[in-house]
PDB file of C-alpha atoms in Angstrom:
ATOM      1  CA  MET A   1     176.673 128.893   6.705  1.00 58.00           C
ATOM      2  CA  LYS A   2     179.802 130.433   8.170  1.00 79.00           C
ATOM      3  CA  VAL A   3     178.297 130.596  11.681  1.00 84.00           C
ATOM      4  CA  LYS A   4     177.263 126.931  11.475  1.00 86.00           C
ATOM      5  CA  ARG A   5     180.754 125.935  10.358  1.00 87.00           C
ATOM      6  CA  MET A   6     182.311 127.844  13.264  1.00 88.00           C
ATOM      7  CA  LYS A   7     180.065 125.985  15.716  1.00 90.00           C
ATOM      8  CA  HIS A   8     181.254 122.670  14.278  1.00 91.00           C
ATOM      9  CA  HIS A   9     184.879 123.778  14.590  1.00 91.00           C
ATOM     10  CA  ARG A  10     184.403 124.710  18.266  1.00 92.00           C
ATOM     11  CA  LYS A  11     182.841 121.301  18.870  1.00 92.00           C
ATOM     12  CA  TYR A  12     185.782 119.457  17.254  1.00 93.00           C
ATOM     13  CA  VAL A  13     188.338 121.493  19.191  1.00 93.00           C
ATOM     14  CA  ARG A  14     186.499 120.724  22.436  1.00 92.00           C
ATOM     15  CA  PHE A  15     186.664 117.012  21.581  1.00 92.00           C
ATOM     16  CA  TYR A  16     190.456 117.090  21.209  1.00 92.00           C
ATOM     17  CA  THR A  17     190.997 119.212  24.318  1.00 91.00           C
ATOM     18  CA  THR A  18     188.914 116.956  26.584  1.00 90.00           C
ATOM     19  CA  CYS A  19     189.937 113.574  25.147  1.00 89.00           C
ATOM     20  CA  PHE A  20     193.590 114.139  24.149  1.00 89.00           C
ATOM     21  CA  GLY A  21     194.732 117.041  26.331  1.00 89.00           C
ATOM     22  CA  PHE A  22     195.268 119.800  23.748  1.00 91.00           C
ATOM     23  CA  ARG A  23     195.986 123.175  25.364  1.00 90.00           C
ATOM     24  CA  GLU A  24     196.266 126.714  24.068  1.00 88.00           C
ATOM     25  CA  PRO A  25     198.132 128.222  22.387  1.00 90.00           C
ATOM     26  CA  TYR A  26     197.514 125.422  19.905  1.00 94.00           C
ATOM     27  CA  LYS A  27     200.461 124.172  17.863  1.00 94.00           C
ATOM     28  CA  VAL A  28     199.791 123.770  14.140  1.00 94.00           C
ATOM     29  CA  PHE A  29     202.228 121.881  11.910  1.00 95.00           C
ATOM     30  CA  CYS A  30     202.126 123.293   8.353  1.00 94.00           C
ATOM     31  CA  ASP A  31     203.569 121.434   5.385  1.00 91.00           C
ATOM     32  CA  GLY A  32     204.642 122.930   2.065  1.00 91.00           C
ATOM     33  CA  THR A  33     201.366 122.277   0.235  1.00 93.00           C
ATOM     34  CA  PHE A  34     199.341 124.142   2.865  1.00 94.00           C
ATOM     35  CA  ILE A  35     201.713 127.119   2.920  1.00 93.00           C
ATOM     36  CA  HIS A  36     201.598 127.306  -0.892  1.00 93.00           C
ATOM     37  CA  HIS A  37     197.791 127.211  -0.802  1.00 93.00           C
ATOM     38  CA  LEU A  38     197.687 130.171   1.617  1.00 93.00           C
ATOM     39  CA  VAL A  39     200.086 132.152  -0.574  1.00 93.00           C
ATOM     40  CA  THR A  40     198.216 131.489  -3.830  1.00 92.00           C
ATOM     41  CA  ASN A  41     194.866 132.479  -2.259  1.00 91.00           C
ATOM     42  CA  GLN A  42     196.412 135.686  -0.832  1.00 89.00           C
ATOM     43  CA  ILE A  43     195.853 134.830   2.822  1.00 88.00           C
ATOM     44  CA  THR A  44     198.577 136.956   4.337  1.00 82.00           C
ATOM     45  CA  ASP A  45     198.134 136.578   8.104  1.00 87.00           C
ATOM     46  CA  PHE A  46     198.521 132.807   8.563  1.00 88.00           C
ATOM     47  CA  SER A  47     198.333 132.649  12.354  1.00 89.00           C
ATOM     48  CA  GLN A  48     195.251 134.880  12.556  1.00 91.00           C
ATOM     49  CA  ALA A  49     193.396 132.832   9.911  1.00 91.00           C
ATOM     50  CA  ILE A  50     194.041 129.576  11.786  1.00 93.00           C
ATOM     51  CA  SER A  51     193.252 131.156  15.152  1.00 92.00           C
ATOM     52  CA  ASN A  52     189.844 132.169  13.806  1.00 91.00           C
ATOM     53  CA  ILE A  53     188.818 128.600  12.996  1.00 91.00           C
ATOM     54  CA  LEU A  54     190.198 127.202  16.275  1.00 92.00           C
ATOM     55  CA  GLY A  55     188.743 129.968  18.436  1.00 90.00           C
ATOM     56  CA  LYS A  56     192.000 130.314  20.402  1.00 90.00           C
ATOM     57  CA  PRO A  57     195.496 131.664  19.638  1.00 92.00           C
ATOM     58  CA  ALA A  58     197.660 129.344  17.562  1.00 93.00           C
ATOM     59  CA  LYS A  59     201.373 129.036  16.843  1.00 93.00           C
ATOM     60  CA  LEU A  60     202.551 127.727  13.463  1.00 94.00           C
ATOM     61  CA  PHE A  61     205.450 125.280  13.040  1.00 94.00           C
ATOM     62  CA  THR A  62     207.328 123.622  10.229  1.00 93.00           C
ATOM     63  CA  THR A  63     210.621 121.728   9.809  1.00 92.00           C
ATOM     64  CA  ARG A  64     213.854 122.206   7.917  1.00 91.00           C
ATOM     65  CA  CYS A  65     213.001 119.302   5.637  1.00 91.00           C
ATOM     66  CA  VAL A  66     209.774 121.031   4.538  1.00 91.00           C
ATOM     67  CA  ILE A  67     211.618 124.316   3.940  1.00 92.00           C
ATOM     68  CA  ALA A  68     214.318 122.511   1.920  1.00 91.00           C
ATOM     69  CA  GLU A  69     211.672 120.771  -0.190  1.00 91.00           C
ATOM     70  CA  LEU A  70     210.015 124.116  -1.003  1.00 91.00           C
ATOM     71  CA  HIS A  71     213.411 125.573  -1.926  1.00 91.00           C
ATOM     72  CA  SER A  72     214.072 122.680  -4.325  1.00 90.00           C
ATOM     73  CA  LEU A  73     210.785 123.210  -6.220  1.00 89.00           C
ATOM     74  CA  GLY A  74     212.051 126.338  -8.021  1.00 87.00           C
ATOM     75  CA  GLU A  75     210.956 129.917  -8.514  1.00 89.00           C
ATOM     76  CA  SER A  76     207.230 129.128  -8.599  1.00 89.00           C
ATOM     77  CA  PHE A  77     207.446 128.266  -4.886  1.00 90.00           C
ATOM     78  CA  SER A  78     209.883 131.036  -3.938  1.00 91.00           C
ATOM     79  CA  LYS A  79     207.257 133.109  -2.119  1.00 93.00           C
ATOM     80  CA  SER A  80     206.045 130.030  -0.248  1.00 92.00           C
ATOM     81  CA  PHE A  81     209.669 129.319   0.681  1.00 92.00           C
ATOM     82  CA  GLU A  82     210.042 132.825   2.149  1.00 92.00           C
ATOM     83  CA  GLU A  83     206.821 132.483   4.163  1.00 91.00           C
ATOM     84  CA  ALA A  84     207.872 129.074   5.494  1.00 91.00           C
ATOM     85  CA  ARG A  85     211.122 130.523   6.797  1.00 92.00           C
ATOM     86  CA  ASN A  86     209.124 132.933   9.003  1.00 92.00           C
ATOM     87  CA  LEU A  87     207.417 130.071  10.886  1.00 92.00           C
ATOM     88  CA  SER A  88     208.752 128.452  14.044  1.00 92.00           C
ATOM     89  CA  LEU A  89     210.827 125.324  13.614  1.00 90.00           C
ATOM     90  CA  ALA A  90     209.787 122.016  15.132  1.00 90.00           C
ATOM     91  CA  ARG A  91     212.579 119.718  16.259  1.00 86.00           C
ATOM     92  CA  CYS A  92     213.760 117.613  13.331  1.00 84.00           C
ATOM     93  CA  ASP A  93     216.776 115.357  13.978  1.00 80.00           C
ATOM     94  CA  HIS A  94     217.382 114.357  10.374  1.00 78.00           C
ATOM     95  CA  GLU A  95     220.999 114.764   9.290  1.00 77.00           C
ATOM     96  CA  LYS A  96     220.056 114.227   5.647  1.00 82.00           C
ATOM     97  CA  ARG A  97     217.005 115.855   4.128  1.00 82.00           C
ATOM     98  CA  LYS A  98     213.911 113.672   3.991  1.00 85.00           C
ATOM     99  CA  GLY A  99     210.663 114.077   2.147  1.00 86.00           C
ATOM    100  CA  ALA A 100     208.002 116.208   3.778  1.00 87.00           C
ATOM    101  CA  ALA A 101     205.662 113.239   4.399  1.00 89.00           C
ATOM    102  CA  ALA A 102     208.377 111.137   6.054  1.00 90.00           C
ATOM    103  CA  CYS A 103     209.547 114.074   8.165  1.00 91.00           C
ATOM    104  CA  ILE A 104     205.991 114.843   9.336  1.00 91.00           C
ATOM    105  CA  ALA A 105     205.465 111.183  10.260  1.00 90.00           C
ATOM    106  CA  ASP A 106     208.650 111.195  12.370  1.00 90.00           C
ATOM    107  CA  VAL A 107     207.826 114.456  14.147  1.00 90.00           C
ATOM    108  CA  ILE A 108     204.206 113.615  14.980  1.00 90.00           C
ATOM    109  CA  GLY A 109     204.842 109.924  15.669  1.00 87.00           C
ATOM    110  CA  GLU A 110     202.234 107.318  16.542  1.00 86.00           C
ATOM    111  CA  LYS A 111     200.730 109.122  19.556  1.00 86.00           C
ATOM    112  CA  ASN A 112     201.244 112.826  18.733  1.00 89.00           C
ATOM    113  CA  SER A 113     202.795 113.532  22.121  1.00 89.00           C
ATOM    114  CA  GLU A 114     203.435 117.178  21.143  1.00 91.00           C
ATOM    115  CA  HIS A 115     199.721 117.737  20.373  1.00 93.00           C
ATOM    116  CA  PHE A 116     200.107 119.124  16.844  1.00 94.00           C
ATOM    117  CA  PHE A 117     197.295 120.130  14.532  1.00 95.00           C
ATOM    118  CA  LEU A 118     198.341 119.002  11.043  1.00 94.00           C
ATOM    119  CA  ALA A 119     197.592 121.468   8.225  1.00 94.00           C
ATOM    120  CA  THR A 120     198.103 119.942   4.772  1.00 93.00           C
ATOM    121  CA  GLN A 121     196.591 119.825   1.300  1.00 93.00           C
ATOM    122  CA  ASP A 122     197.973 116.341   0.586  1.00 91.00           C
ATOM    123  CA  ASN A 123     194.977 113.990   0.434  1.00 92.00           C
ATOM    124  CA  GLU A 124     197.069 110.829   0.935  1.00 92.00           C
ATOM    125  CA  LEU A 125     198.704 112.318   4.009  1.00 91.00           C
ATOM    126  CA  ARG A 126     195.303 113.188   5.492  1.00 92.00           C
ATOM    127  CA  ILE A 127     194.024 109.649   4.891  1.00 92.00           C
ATOM    128  CA  ARG A 128     197.115 108.258   6.610  1.00 92.00           C
ATOM    129  CA  PHE A 129     196.812 110.436   9.727  1.00 92.00           C
ATOM    130  CA  ARG A 130     193.074 109.827  10.138  1.00 91.00           C
ATOM    131  CA  GLU A 131     194.039 106.422  11.555  1.00 90.00           C
ATOM    132  CA  VAL A 132     196.429 107.980  14.096  1.00 89.00           C
ATOM    133  CA  PRO A 133     194.602 108.879  17.346  1.00 88.00           C
ATOM    134  CA  GLY A 134     194.761 112.509  18.446  1.00 90.00           C
ATOM    135  CA  VAL A 135     195.798 114.195  15.160  1.00 93.00           C
ATOM    136  CA  PRO A 136     193.370 116.963  14.072  1.00 94.00           C
ATOM    137  CA  LEU A 137     193.544 117.780  10.370  1.00 94.00           C
ATOM    138  CA  ILE A 138     193.180 121.207   8.735  1.00 95.00           C
ATOM    139  CA  PHE A 139     192.955 121.897   5.007  1.00 94.00           C
ATOM    140  CA  GLY A 140     192.113 124.855   2.799  1.00 92.00           C
ATOM    141  CA  LEU A 141     189.181 125.242   0.435  1.00 89.00           C
ATOM    142  CA  ARG A 142     189.807 128.330  -1.693  1.00 85.00           C
ATOM    143  CA  LYS A 143     189.954 131.232   0.775  1.00 86.00           C
ATOM    144  CA  SER A 144     188.399 129.369   3.707  1.00 89.00           C
ATOM    145  CA  LEU A 145     190.053 126.951   6.126  1.00 92.00           C
ATOM    146  CA  ILE A 146     188.282 123.833   7.394  1.00 92.00           C
ATOM    147  CA  LEU A 147     188.921 121.638  10.418  1.00 93.00           C
ATOM    148  CA  GLU A 148     188.038 118.016   9.726  1.00 93.00           C
ATOM    149  CA  PRO A 149     185.703 116.190  12.145  1.00 92.00           C
ATOM    150  CA  PRO A 150     187.263 113.391  14.207  1.00 91.00           C
ATOM    151  CA  SER A 151     187.411 110.131  12.267  1.00 89.00           C
ATOM    152  CA  THR A 152     185.633 106.948  13.333  1.00 89.00           C
ATOM    153  CA  SER A 153     188.909 105.301  14.365  1.00 88.00           C
ATOM    154  CA  GLN A 154     189.699 108.227  16.678  1.00 88.00           C
ATOM    155  CA  ARG A 155     186.241 108.074  18.262  1.00 89.00           C
ATOM    156  CA  GLU A 156     186.539 104.309  18.784  1.00 89.00           C
ATOM    157  CA  PHE A 157     189.972 104.796  20.371  1.00 87.00           C
ATOM    158  CA  VAL A 158     188.530 107.321  22.841  1.00 86.00           C
ATOM    159  CA  LYS A 159     185.609 105.027  23.653  1.00 86.00           C
ATOM    160  CA  SER A 160     187.839 101.985  24.286  1.00 84.00           C
ATOM    161  CA  SER A 161     190.300 103.969  26.420  1.00 79.00           C
ATOM    162  CA  GLU A 162     187.411 105.337  28.501  1.00 77.00           C
ATOM    163  CA  GLU A 163     186.110 101.809  29.115  1.00 78.00           C
ATOM    164  CA  GLN A 164     189.571 100.664  30.211  1.00 73.00           C
ATOM    165  CA  ARG A 165     189.763 103.469  32.742  1.00 72.00           C
ATOM    166  CA  LEU A 166     186.492 102.388  34.331  1.00 74.00           C
ATOM    167  CA  ARG A 167     187.643  98.771  34.777  1.00 73.00           C
ATOM    168  CA  MET A 168     189.950  97.564  37.543  1.00 72.00           C
ATOM    169  CA  THR A 169     193.378  96.312  36.564  1.00 75.00           C
ATOM    170  CA  GLU A 170     194.703  92.929  37.727  1.00 76.00           C
ATOM    171  CA  MET A 171     197.116  94.634  40.117  1.00 80.00           C
ATOM    172  CA  GLU A 172     194.295  96.632  41.711  1.00 77.00           C
ATOM    173  CA  LYS A 173     192.239  93.445  42.157  1.00 76.00           C
ATOM    174  CA  THR A 174     195.093  91.605  43.899  1.00 82.00           C
ATOM    175  CA  LEU A 175     195.783  94.569  46.191  1.00 80.00           C
ATOM    176  CA  LEU A 176     192.098  94.782  47.085  1.00 80.00           C
ATOM    177  CA  LYS A 177     191.946  91.063  47.937  1.00 78.00           C
ATOM    178  CA  ARG A 178     195.082  91.302  50.078  1.00 80.00           C
ATOM    179  CA  GLY A 179     193.631  94.245  51.992  1.00 77.00           C
ATOM    180  CA  ILE A 180     190.351  92.423  52.590  1.00 76.00           C
ATOM    181  CA  SER A 181     192.112  89.271  53.828  1.00 76.00           C
ATOM    182  CA  LYS A 182     194.329  91.366  56.117  1.00 73.00           C
ATOM    183  CA  ILE A 183     191.298  93.051  57.684  1.00 74.00           C
ATOM    184  CA  ALA A 184     189.636  89.678  58.188  1.00 70.00           C
ATOM    185  CA  THR A 185     192.665  88.218  60.005  1.00 71.00           C
ATOM    186  CA  GLU A 186     193.042  91.295  62.238  1.00 66.00           C
ATOM    187  CA  ASP A 187     189.396  91.018  63.298  1.00 62.00           C
ATOM    188  CA  GLY A 188     189.870  87.351  64.135  1.00 58.00           C
ATOM    189  CA  ASP A 189     187.404  86.014  61.608  1.00 53.00           C
ATOM    190  CA  PRO A 190     187.679  82.208  61.760  1.00 50.00           C
ATOM    191  CA  THR A 191     186.253  81.822  58.273  1.00 50.00           C
ATOM    192  CA  SER A 192     189.123  83.771  56.682  1.00 48.00           C
ATOM    193  CA  ASP A 193     191.719  80.995  57.118  1.00 50.00           C
ATOM    194  CA  ALA A 194     189.335  78.381  55.850  1.00 46.00           C
ATOM    195  CA  HIS A 195     188.474  80.608  52.913  1.00 48.00           C
ATOM    196  CA  GLU A 196     192.156  81.010  52.012  1.00 49.00           C
ATOM    197  CA  GLU A 197     192.810  77.255  52.298  1.00 48.00           C
ATOM    198  CA  ALA A 198     189.817  76.411  50.143  1.00 45.00           C
ATOM    199  CA  SER A 199     190.603  78.990  47.505  1.00 49.00           C
ATOM    200  CA  GLY A 200     194.326  78.250  47.147  1.00 50.00           C
ATOM    201  CA  ASN A 201     195.558  79.855  43.967  1.00 50.00           C
ATOM    202  CA  GLU A 202     192.087  80.168  42.474  1.00 48.00           C
ATOM    203  CA  VAL A 203     190.730  83.624  41.744  1.00 49.00           C
ATOM    204  CA  VAL A 204     187.640  84.303  43.838  1.00 48.00           C
ATOM    205  CA  PRO A 205     185.118  86.724  42.338  1.00 50.00           C
ATOM    206  CA  ASP A 206     184.786  90.009  44.169  1.00 51.00           C
ATOM    207  CA  ALA A 207     181.049  89.481  44.685  1.00 47.00           C
ATOM    208  CA  PHE A 208     181.669  86.520  47.067  1.00 45.00           C
ATOM    209  CA  ILE A 209     184.132  88.392  49.293  1.00 50.00           C
ATOM    210  CA  SER A 210     182.435  89.885  52.356  1.00 51.00           C
ATOM    211  CA  VAL A 211     184.097  92.693  54.263  1.00 50.00           C
ATOM    212  CA  PRO A 212     183.552  92.400  58.072  1.00 54.00           C
ATOM    213  CA  ARG A 213     182.374  95.496  59.884  1.00 55.00           C
ATOM    214  CA  LYS A 214     184.350  96.821  62.833  1.00 54.00           C
ATOM    215  CA  THR A 215     182.500  97.332  66.118  1.00 54.00           C
ATOM    216  CA  ASP A 216     185.408  98.410  68.357  1.00 55.00           C
ATOM    217  CA  GLY A 217     185.235 102.053  67.401  1.00 52.00           C
ATOM    218  CA  PRO A 218     182.835 104.623  68.807  1.00 56.00           C
ATOM    219  CA  GLN A 219     179.203 104.153  67.955  1.00 62.00           C
ATOM    220  CA  PHE A 220     177.765 107.320  66.516  1.00 62.00           C
ATOM    221  CA  LYS A 221     174.203 108.234  67.385  1.00 68.00           C
ATOM    222  CA  ARG A 222     171.820 110.059  65.180  1.00 71.00           C
ATOM    223  CA  ASN A 223     171.028 113.604  66.137  1.00 77.00           C
ATOM    224  CA  LYS A 224     167.494 113.807  67.445  1.00 76.00           C
ATOM    225  CA  PRO A 225     165.378 116.886  66.841  1.00 79.00           C
ATOM    226  CA  LYS A 226     166.007 119.459  69.542  1.00 82.00           C
ATOM    227  CA  GLY A 227     163.655 121.947  71.102  1.00 83.00           C
ATOM    228  CA  PRO A 228     163.501 125.626  70.238  1.00 84.00           C
ATOM    229  CA  ASN A 229     165.988 128.119  71.550  1.00 85.00           C
ATOM    230  CA  PRO A 230     164.700 129.335  74.941  1.00 83.00           C
ATOM    231  CA  LEU A 231     166.080 132.827  74.352  1.00 84.00           C
ATOM    232  CA  SER A 232     163.964 133.222  71.228  1.00 84.00           C
ATOM    233  CA  CYS A 233     160.708 132.187  72.942  1.00 83.00           C
ATOM    234  CA  LYS A 234     158.345 134.489  74.837  1.00 81.00           C
ATOM    235  CA  LYS A 235     157.855 133.934  78.516  1.00 79.00           C
ATOM    236  CA  LYS A 236     154.536 132.580  79.662  1.00 77.00           C
ATOM    237  CA  LYS A 237     152.268 135.032  81.437  1.00 79.00           C
ATOM    238  CA  VAL A 238     151.400 133.986  85.019  1.00 76.00           C
ATOM    239  CA  ALA A 239     147.749 134.535  85.924  1.00 74.00           C
ATOM    240  CA  GLU A 240     147.355 136.735  89.026  1.00 71.00           C
ATOM    241  CA  LYS A 241     145.401 135.148  91.903  1.00 68.00           C
ATOM    242  CA  PRO A 242     142.822 137.274  93.752  1.00 65.00           C
ATOM    243  CA  SER A 243     144.072 138.269  97.220  1.00 61.00           C
ATOM    244  CA  THR A 244     142.007 137.138 100.262  1.00 60.00           C
ATOM    245  CA  ALA A 245     143.719 139.407 102.818  1.00 57.00           C
ATOM    246  CA  PRO A 246     141.616 142.297 104.183  1.00 55.00           C
ATOM    247  CA  ASN A 247     142.180 145.643 102.595  1.00 55.00           C
ATOM    248  CA  LYS A 248     142.825 148.232 105.272  1.00 53.00           C
ATOM    249  CA  ASP A 249     142.433 151.193 102.995  1.00 55.00           C
ATOM    250  CA  GLY A 250     139.052 149.916 101.841  1.00 52.00           C
ATOM    251  CA  ASP A 251     137.802 149.477 105.434  1.00 54.00           C
ATOM    252  CA  SER A 252     138.958 152.916 106.503  1.00 53.00           C
ATOM    253  CA  ALA A 253     137.258 154.412 103.472  1.00 52.00           C
ATOM    254  CA  LYS A 254     134.015 152.727 104.449  1.00 53.00           C
ATOM    255  CA  ARG A 255     134.337 153.964 108.032  1.00 57.00           C
ATOM    256  CA  ASN A 256     135.112 157.567 107.125  1.00 59.00           C
ATOM    257  CA  ARG A 257     132.296 157.773 104.607  1.00 61.00           C
ATOM    258  CA  LYS A 258     129.548 160.085 105.908  1.00 62.00           C
ATOM    259  CA  ARG A 259     125.945 159.959 105.086  1.00 64.00           C
ATOM    260  CA  LYS A 260     124.728 162.857 103.092  1.00 65.00           C
ATOM    261  CA  ARG A 261     121.461 164.325 104.266  1.00 65.00           C
ATOM    262  CA  SER A 262     119.147 166.188 102.070  1.00 64.00           C
ATOM    263  CA  ARG A 263     118.459 169.834 103.045  1.00 65.00           C
ATOM    264  CA  ARG A 264     114.957 170.002 101.771  1.00 64.00           C
ATOM    265  CA  GLY A 265     113.513 169.069 105.157  1.00 56.00           C
ATOM    266  CA  THR A 266     115.429 171.728 106.990  1.00 52.00           C
ATOM    267  CA  LYS A 267     114.324 174.481 104.602  1.00 53.00           C
ATOM    268  CA  SER A 268     110.671 173.549 104.954  1.00 51.00           C
ATOM    269  CA  GLU A 269     110.893 173.520 108.751  1.00 52.00           C
ATOM    270  CA  GLY A 270     112.482 177.012 108.825  1.00 51.00           C
ATOM    271  CA  ALA A 271     109.713 178.371 106.641  1.00 50.00           C
ATOM    272  CA  ASP A 272     106.996 177.014 108.957  1.00 53.00           C
ATOM    273  CA  ALA A 273     108.681 178.606 111.998  1.00 43.00           C
TER     274      ALA A 273
END
């Protein structure tokens, strides 16, 4: 179960990093209720516990208003007050102390430009920030910490913003039409002036605008298949023709050849004598 939960946490963190630009070390805003929950459940190393669920190093923040609210709650929150003082302070420009919820809303804002993870045990505060795009929520369940999945409003915001990026703005459309008309006049297209007079101030769809092709530039030819490298090929063997000239050595050999006579006749003649 723990391994499955960690996989879900990695998936949620990847969603916020790709869609909202969160970068490590991650900044986690802790309110008084979350700090008190960690203290009561004897979770001593706060940063390490949060880094484990995020999979990357994290830095914890709080504000002076949150610390002052913990100090005003009495001795039962004294240990939580001491732990809150050890955290880094986020910029809080309140001259007079505000409530923790109001201070968190001012620091995070409507767009969460500082890319804070919000760690809180306040259920109403979590419901409120689920509607704000780009605010991941962390809460504690006994001795385990849980990262909430992105809400439906946050997913719809990402989907709509992605669709807007794919579409052309009105300024881009006007610049494109001006560039096309400028190219047409430079090429001397006679239909461009008539097209402008007929259109007037009307918006012409992009599908009906034809871009003329330039023919003044160099005409590139396709590379045809070339032959093999002559250095890598073997040379052809030339067939030797038979020579018709007389061979002097052969004739002299024939002339100098002597006939061998058998000696049987000479021996028989000597015996008869």
